[in-house]
Short mmCIF file of C-alpha atoms in Angstrom, two decimals:
data_model
loop_
_atom_site.label_atom_id
_atom_site.label_comp_id
_atom_site.label_asym_id
_atom_site.label_seq_id
_atom_site.Cartn_x
_atom_site.Cartn_y
_atom_site.Cartn_z
CA MET W 323 -8.56 30.10 -72.46
CA ASN W 324 -7.15 33.64 -74.54
CA GLU W 325 -9.64 36.22 -75.39
CA GLN W 326 -10.16 35.28 -78.82
CA ASP W 327 -11.75 31.57 -77.18
CA LEU W 328 -13.58 33.90 -74.65
CA LYS W 329 -15.02 35.79 -77.37
CA LEU W 330 -16.08 32.28 -78.99
CA GLN W 331 -17.49 31.03 -75.93
CA ALA W 332 -19.69 34.50 -75.20
CA HIS W 333 -20.53 34.14 -79.09
CA PHE W 334 -21.78 30.44 -78.24
CA ASP W 335 -23.96 31.93 -75.47
CA GLY W 336 -25.15 34.46 -77.64
CA GLU W 337 -24.66 37.17 -75.89
CA LEU W 338 -22.04 39.31 -78.08
CA PRO W 339 -23.10 41.99 -80.08
CA GLU W 340 -23.66 42.02 -83.80
CA ALA W 341 -20.17 43.43 -84.68
CA GLU W 342 -18.07 41.00 -82.19
CA ALA W 343 -20.48 38.61 -83.86
CA ARG W 344 -19.27 38.64 -87.16
CA GLN W 345 -15.21 39.13 -86.28
CA VAL W 346 -15.61 35.54 -84.70
CA MET W 347 -17.79 34.08 -86.91
CA SER W 348 -14.98 35.18 -89.74
CA ARG W 349 -12.28 33.71 -87.51
CA LEU W 350 -14.38 30.13 -86.76
CA ALA W 351 -14.27 30.45 -91.37
CA ARG W 352 -10.41 30.37 -91.01
CA ASP W 353 -9.48 28.95 -87.41
CA SER W 354 -9.90 25.15 -87.24
CA ASP W 355 -8.64 25.26 -83.26
CA ALA W 356 -11.84 28.08 -83.08
CA VAL W 357 -14.59 25.05 -85.12
CA ALA W 358 -13.08 22.09 -82.55
CA LEU W 359 -13.27 24.69 -79.49
CA LEU W 360 -16.93 25.38 -80.84
CA HIS W 361 -17.73 21.63 -81.18
CA THR W 362 -16.89 20.69 -77.39
CA LEU W 363 -19.02 23.85 -75.91
CA LYS W 364 -21.71 22.35 -77.93
CA SER W 365 -21.12 18.72 -77.00
CA THR W 366 -20.51 19.55 -73.05
CA ARG W 367 -24.02 21.50 -73.36
CA GLN W 368 -25.73 18.80 -74.66
CA ALA W 369 -24.19 16.73 -72.43
CA LEU W 370 -25.64 18.97 -69.73
CA SER W 371 -28.91 19.07 -70.89
CA THR W 372 -28.99 14.99 -71.32
CA PHE W 373 -27.84 14.85 -67.85
CA GLU W 374 -30.22 17.36 -66.32
CA ALA W 375 -33.39 16.08 -67.83
CA GLY W 376 -32.56 12.62 -66.16
CA ILE W 377 -33.65 14.29 -63.14
CA LYS W 378 -36.91 14.71 -62.22
CA VAL W 379 -38.11 15.86 -58.20
CA PRO W 380 -41.36 14.23 -57.21
CA GLU W 381 -42.51 17.64 -55.46
CA THR W 382 -42.97 21.32 -56.71
CA ARG W 383 -39.24 23.32 -56.78
CA GLU W 384 -40.38 25.45 -54.10
CA PHE W 385 -41.69 22.58 -52.08
CA TYR W 386 -38.13 21.07 -52.71
CA TRP W 387 -36.38 23.68 -51.67
CA SER W 388 -38.07 24.63 -48.54
CA LYS W 389 -37.82 20.98 -47.32
CA ILE W 390 -33.76 21.93 -47.45
CA ARG W 391 -34.60 25.07 -45.97
CA ARG W 392 -36.18 23.39 -43.05
CA GLY W 393 -33.83 20.58 -42.92
CA ILE W 394 -30.91 23.52 -42.81
CA GLU W 395 -33.16 25.52 -40.44
CA VAL W 396 -33.49 22.55 -37.50
CA ALA W 397 -29.91 21.22 -37.74
CA GLU W 398 -28.82 24.83 -36.91
CA ALA W 399 -30.63 24.47 -34.30
CA SER W 400 -29.46 21.71 -32.83
CA GLU W 401 -26.18 22.46 -32.78
CA ALA W 402 -27.08 26.17 -31.04
CA ARG W 403 -28.69 23.72 -28.36
CA VAL W 404 -25.74 21.83 -28.21
CA GLN W 405 -23.63 23.09 -24.92
CA PRO W 406 -19.84 23.74 -24.33
CA VAL W 407 -18.63 20.73 -22.42
CA ARG W 408 -17.44 21.55 -18.93
CA GLU W 409 -15.33 19.70 -17.55
CA SER W 410 -17.46 18.83 -14.20
CA PHE W 411 -15.62 18.10 -10.69
CA LEU W 412 -16.38 14.73 -11.00
CA PHE W 413 -14.86 14.37 -14.19
CA ARG W 414 -11.79 16.31 -13.64
CA PHE W 415 -11.40 13.81 -10.44
CA ARG W 416 -11.83 11.15 -12.22
CA ARG W 417 -8.89 12.62 -14.17
CA LEU W 418 -7.08 12.42 -11.28
CA LEU W 419 -7.60 9.22 -9.93
CA VAL W 420 -6.51 7.30 -12.80
CA PRO W 421 -2.83 8.37 -12.08
CA ALA W 422 -3.33 8.24 -8.48
CA ALA W 423 -4.85 4.55 -8.96
CA GLY W 424 -1.34 4.03 -10.93
CA VAL W 425 0.70 5.29 -8.06
CA ALA W 426 -1.67 3.26 -5.49
CA LEU W 427 -0.67 0.32 -6.94
CA ILE W 428 3.09 0.79 -7.19
CA VAL W 429 2.82 1.20 -3.79
CA ILE W 430 1.05 -1.51 -2.81
CA ALA W 431 3.04 -3.93 -5.06
CA GLY W 432 5.77 -2.96 -3.48
CA MET W 433 4.54 -3.19 -0.05
CA VAL W 434 3.45 -6.45 -0.95
CA LEU W 435 6.29 -7.49 -2.52
CA THR W 436 8.54 -6.29 0.24
CA ARG W 437 6.80 -8.77 3.03
CA ASP W 438 8.48 -11.45 4.60
CA ASP W 439 6.27 -13.44 3.73
CA TRP W 440 5.97 -12.74 0.11
CA ALA W 441 9.91 -11.56 -0.39
CA GLY W 442 10.93 -14.42 1.75
CA ARG W 443 11.26 -14.68 5.61
CA ARG W 444 13.70 -12.47 6.77
CA VAL W 445 16.21 -13.64 9.05
CA GLU W 446 19.40 -12.28 10.57
CA LEU W 447 21.93 -13.78 11.96
CA GLU W 448 24.67 -12.33 14.63
CA THR W 449 27.74 -13.59 16.30
CA ALA W 450 27.99 -12.33 19.54
CA LEU W 451 31.88 -10.59 20.18
CA ALA W 452 31.86 -11.73 23.73
CA ASP W 453 31.37 -14.72 23.07
CA SER W 454 32.24 -16.55 19.93
CA LYS W 455 30.34 -19.50 20.57
CA ALA W 456 27.06 -18.18 20.78
CA PHE W 457 25.52 -16.68 18.07
CA THR W 458 21.33 -15.16 17.61
CA TYR W 459 19.17 -15.62 15.02
CA ARG W 460 16.31 -13.78 14.70
CA ASP W 461 13.56 -14.49 12.16
CA TYR W 462 11.12 -11.11 11.78
CA ALA W 463 8.38 -13.08 10.13
CA SER W 464 7.04 -14.93 12.88
CA GLY W 465 8.97 -12.85 16.02
CA THR W 466 11.36 -15.25 17.23
CA THR W 467 14.93 -14.42 18.34
CA LEU W 468 17.28 -17.47 18.99
CA VAL W 469 20.58 -17.55 21.20
CA TRP W 470 22.51 -20.89 20.65
CA LEU W 471 25.22 -21.81 22.51
CA SER W 472 27.27 -23.86 20.88
CA TYR W 473 29.24 -25.46 24.16
CA PRO W 474 29.56 -28.80 23.47
CA ALA W 475 26.93 -30.59 25.69
CA GLU W 476 28.22 -31.82 29.68
CA GLN W 477 26.32 -35.31 30.94
CA GLU W 478 24.21 -33.26 32.91
CA ASN W 479 24.33 -29.45 31.53
CA SER W 480 24.62 -25.98 33.02
CA ALA W 481 20.75 -25.32 32.34
CA GLY W 482 20.39 -28.60 34.31
CA VAL W 483 18.51 -30.06 31.36
CA GLY W 484 20.54 -32.99 30.46
CA GLY W 485 20.84 -36.68 30.86
CA THR W 486 17.65 -36.64 33.44
CA ILE W 487 16.19 -33.86 31.56
CA ASP W 488 15.87 -31.79 34.89
CA MET Z 694 -0.11 25.62 41.83
CA ALA Z 695 3.04 26.79 40.00
CA PHE Z 696 1.47 27.41 36.28
CA LEU Z 697 -1.22 29.04 37.70
CA PRO Z 698 0.22 32.72 38.67
CA CYS Z 699 -2.48 34.04 39.50
CA GLY Z 700 -3.84 33.73 43.42
CA ALA Z 701 -5.52 30.81 44.78
CA GLY Z 702 -9.29 30.22 43.45
CA GLU Z 703 -9.05 32.05 40.36
CA LEU Z 704 -8.06 30.84 36.69
CA GLY Z 705 -6.48 33.83 34.84
CA GLY Z 706 -8.24 36.32 36.82
CA CYS Z 707 -4.82 38.77 36.11
CA GLY Z 708 -6.44 41.86 35.73
CA GLY Z 709 -9.68 41.45 37.08
CA HIS Z 710 -11.24 39.78 34.62
CA ASP Z 711 -14.56 38.60 36.75
CA ARG Z 712 -15.50 37.07 33.92
CA LEU Z 713 -13.20 34.09 34.34
CA LYS Z 714 -13.37 33.50 38.20
CA MET Z 715 -13.71 30.28 39.21
CA LYS Z 716 -14.90 29.23 43.03
CA PRO Z 717 -12.16 28.02 45.27
CA LYS Z 718 -13.61 24.35 45.46
CA LEU Z 719 -14.14 24.42 41.77
CA ALA Z 720 -10.20 25.12 40.77
CA PHE Z 721 -9.17 22.42 43.22
CA ALA Z 722 -11.11 19.91 41.88
CA ILE Z 723 -9.43 20.88 38.91
CA ARG Z 724 -6.11 21.36 40.18
CA ALA Z 725 -6.86 17.64 40.74
CA ALA Z 726 -7.94 15.74 38.22
CA ILE Z 727 -5.05 17.25 36.06
CA LEU Z 728 -2.96 15.77 38.91
CA GLY Z 729 -5.11 12.34 38.58
CA CYS Z 730 -4.24 11.90 35.09
CA LEU Z 731 -0.46 13.16 35.46
CA PHE Z 732 -0.44 10.05 37.36
CA LEU Z 733 -2.42 7.59 35.88
CA GLY Z 734 -0.52 8.24 32.87
CA THR Z 735 2.88 7.66 34.83
CA ALA Z 736 1.72 4.54 35.81
CA ALA Z 737 0.36 3.26 32.87
CA VAL Z 738 3.91 3.75 31.29
CA ALA Z 739 5.37 2.07 34.02
CA ALA Z 740 3.18 -0.57 34.78
CA ASP Z 741 4.31 -4.16 35.33
CA SER Z 742 4.61 -6.77 32.87
CA LYS Z 743 2.82 -10.24 32.58
CA LEU Z 744 5.83 -12.96 31.38
CA GLU Z 745 6.08 -16.41 30.53
CA ALA Z 746 9.07 -18.48 30.69
CA GLN Z 747 9.41 -22.36 30.24
CA LEU Z 748 12.21 -25.02 29.98
CA VAL Z 749 11.71 -27.33 26.58
CA TRP Z 750 13.80 -30.47 26.17
CA GLY Z 751 14.82 -30.64 22.43
CA THR Z 752 14.90 -34.65 21.07
CA ASN Z 753 14.33 -35.98 18.32
CA ASP Z 754 12.75 -38.94 19.75
CA LYS Z 755 9.35 -39.11 20.01
CA ASP Z 756 8.55 -39.46 23.69
CA SER Z 757 10.40 -38.48 26.41
CA PRO Z 758 11.89 -40.48 29.15
CA ASN Z 759 10.31 -38.26 31.63
CA PRO Z 760 6.38 -39.20 31.52
CA ASN Z 761 5.62 -35.36 33.40
CA HIS Z 762 7.26 -34.07 30.02
CA LYS Z 763 4.47 -33.19 27.67
CA PRO Z 764 4.66 -31.58 24.11
CA VAL Z 765 5.19 -28.25 24.06
CA ASP Z 766 2.24 -26.13 22.61
CA ALA Z 767 1.33 -26.16 18.71
CA LYS Z 768 2.22 -22.40 18.33
CA VAL Z 769 5.23 -22.89 19.97
CA ARG Z 770 5.95 -25.69 18.41
CA GLU Z 771 5.35 -24.19 15.13
CA ARG Z 772 7.62 -21.28 15.77
CA LEU Z 773 10.45 -23.69 16.94
CA GLN Z 774 10.15 -25.10 13.67
CA GLN Z 775 11.09 -22.08 11.79
CA LEU Z 776 14.36 -21.90 14.00
CA PRO Z 777 17.88 -23.34 12.10
CA LEU Z 778 17.22 -26.42 14.52
CA LYS Z 779 17.42 -29.80 14.04
CA PHE Z 780 15.10 -31.39 16.63
CA THR Z 781 11.34 -32.99 15.77
CA ASN Z 782 10.09 -33.06 18.90
CA TYR Z 783 9.70 -30.42 22.11
CA PHE Z 784 8.75 -31.13 25.34
CA LEU Z 785 8.04 -29.28 28.00
CA VAL Z 786 10.38 -29.51 31.10
CA ASN Z 787 8.84 -26.59 33.12
CA GLN Z 788 6.34 -23.19 32.47
CA LYS Z 789 5.89 -20.52 34.68
CA THR Z 790 4.50 -17.77 34.63
CA PHE Z 791 5.64 -14.40 36.21
CA THR Z 792 4.83 -10.86 36.77
CA LEU Z 793 7.83 -8.31 35.98
CA PRO Z 794 7.41 -4.98 38.12
CA ALA Z 795 8.06 -1.91 36.32
CA THR Z 796 11.59 -1.48 38.17
CA GLY Z 797 13.54 -4.48 39.54
CA SER Z 798 13.89 -7.81 38.69
CA GLN Z 799 12.26 -11.09 38.96
CA ARG Z 800 14.10 -14.30 39.94
CA VAL Z 801 12.46 -17.35 37.93
CA GLN Z 802 13.74 -21.08 39.20
CA LEU Z 803 12.76 -23.91 36.24
CA SER Z 804 15.22 -26.28 36.94
CA HIS Z 805 16.92 -27.40 39.77
CA LYS Z 806 19.64 -25.70 38.14
CA CYS Z 807 18.27 -23.46 35.79
CA ASP Z 808 16.86 -20.62 36.85
CA ILE Z 809 16.08 -17.01 34.83
CA GLU Z 810 16.79 -13.06 35.84
CA VAL Z 811 14.46 -10.97 33.94
CA LYS Z 812 15.02 -7.25 34.43
CA LYS Z 813 12.64 -4.87 32.76
CA GLN Z 814 14.58 -2.59 30.86
CA ASN Z 815 11.90 -0.29 29.41
CA GLU Z 816 8.63 -0.40 28.03
CA ASP Z 817 9.13 -3.50 25.27
CA GLU Z 818 12.57 -3.84 26.29
CA ILE Z 819 14.06 -6.79 28.50
CA GLU Z 820 17.46 -8.29 30.19
CA VAL Z 821 17.67 -11.70 30.29
CA SER Z 822 19.97 -13.93 32.28
CA VAL Z 823 20.18 -18.09 32.26
CA ILE Z 824 21.88 -18.98 35.38
CA GLY Z 825 22.95 -22.65 35.37
CA LYS Z 826 24.61 -24.39 38.51
CA GLY Z 827 24.62 -20.69 39.92
CA ALA Z 828 26.59 -19.42 36.96
CA GLN Z 829 25.17 -16.24 34.64
CA VAL Z 830 25.35 -18.39 31.52
CA VAL Z 831 24.01 -16.11 29.23
CA LYS Z 832 22.33 -12.64 29.04
CA ARG Z 833 20.30 -10.98 26.54
CA ARG Z 834 18.80 -7.62 26.33
CA GLN Z 835 16.30 -7.28 23.69
CA PRO Z 836 12.86 -5.67 22.95
CA LEU Z 837 10.38 -8.22 23.93
CA PRO Z 838 6.91 -6.72 22.96
CA LYS Z 839 3.64 -8.67 23.10
CA GLY Z 840 3.76 -12.11 20.95
CA GLU Z 841 7.24 -12.10 20.67
CA MET Z 842 9.81 -14.68 21.57
CA LEU Z 843 12.97 -15.12 23.10
CA VAL Z 844 14.54 -18.04 22.78
CA VAL Z 845 17.88 -18.94 24.40
CA GLY Z 846 19.02 -23.04 23.92
CA GLY Z 847 22.33 -25.24 23.98
CA ASN Z 848 23.31 -28.33 23.24
CA ALA Z 849 22.22 -31.45 26.03
CA PRO Z 850 23.55 -35.05 25.92
CA ASN Z 851 22.60 -37.10 23.39
CA SER Z 852 22.41 -35.11 20.68
CA THR Z 853 19.39 -33.44 21.58
CA ALA Z 854 18.93 -29.94 23.15
CA TRP Z 855 17.76 -26.98 26.40
CA LEU Z 856 15.57 -24.54 25.02
CA VAL Z 857 14.78 -21.46 27.87
CA ILE Z 858 11.65 -19.70 26.43
CA VAL Z 859 10.67 -16.36 27.15
CA LYS Z 860 7.53 -14.67 25.83
CA LYS Z 861 4.90 -11.07 27.20
CA LEU Z 862 1.61 -12.14 27.93
CA GLU Z 863 0.76 -8.72 29.07
#
């Protein structure tokens, strides 16, 4: 919007001195764009005045605005009452508790999964170098060690428990 | 006592600290108590152990030809069945409970031709020798804490087996 248009708007609002108002009038007589702008301003004012006329406040003006003021004051007071959030010890402890619980779960799962009962029976088998006929079997789950001598059985073996057993 | 550099009857009495002086009888009692604790502690470490030895016959037969043979205890049977042995039944031929001294060894006869000799190595470790017909068949040294079981076995006629079981009771 240029200076001429601003002058036209001021003239429309009745704010121009008489000399400048005459200049605007002469411009309106020869400039169709200025006339169009004036029509636009008129129709805008009319539309706004129609819209405003439709709104009716049930209370008096003073009471209406005092309600808004009180509402703002109440809102400001309640905002002032809100304390800044302080992290209590319990809150911080809880925050630590979550990762700690996660680590504990992993450790427990590891322990459980590596238990003999869960990971299968842990056994150990060894053969004595000094006696290739003997081997040792160790069952860690039951805490039992077997030393087996795989010599062929005698009719009455070295332990004296063959045949008649004892 | 050597660790009390000051004169008898005083604890920390050097330099004339009268407040730490003790009567001779009290000092003697304290020393005796310390010695007693040391003695008891040593005795506890080197305590005797109570063990049990069993001679067992393993077979697939339902019954033993010897009516004196009884099936082994259910717990022993369960543990034997965890071992890679093919037998379904285990009969107790003989069972002996014996005390193993803190030092030295103990020989136990399980049958007329089967003995074992057990020697304590330290608090939990033992050495077991199985002796058949007077000759050592096998010697095994291993930890045997309470509740664990050492089984030494071999083939017997008719696809059966003999087993010597050693357990620590106390």
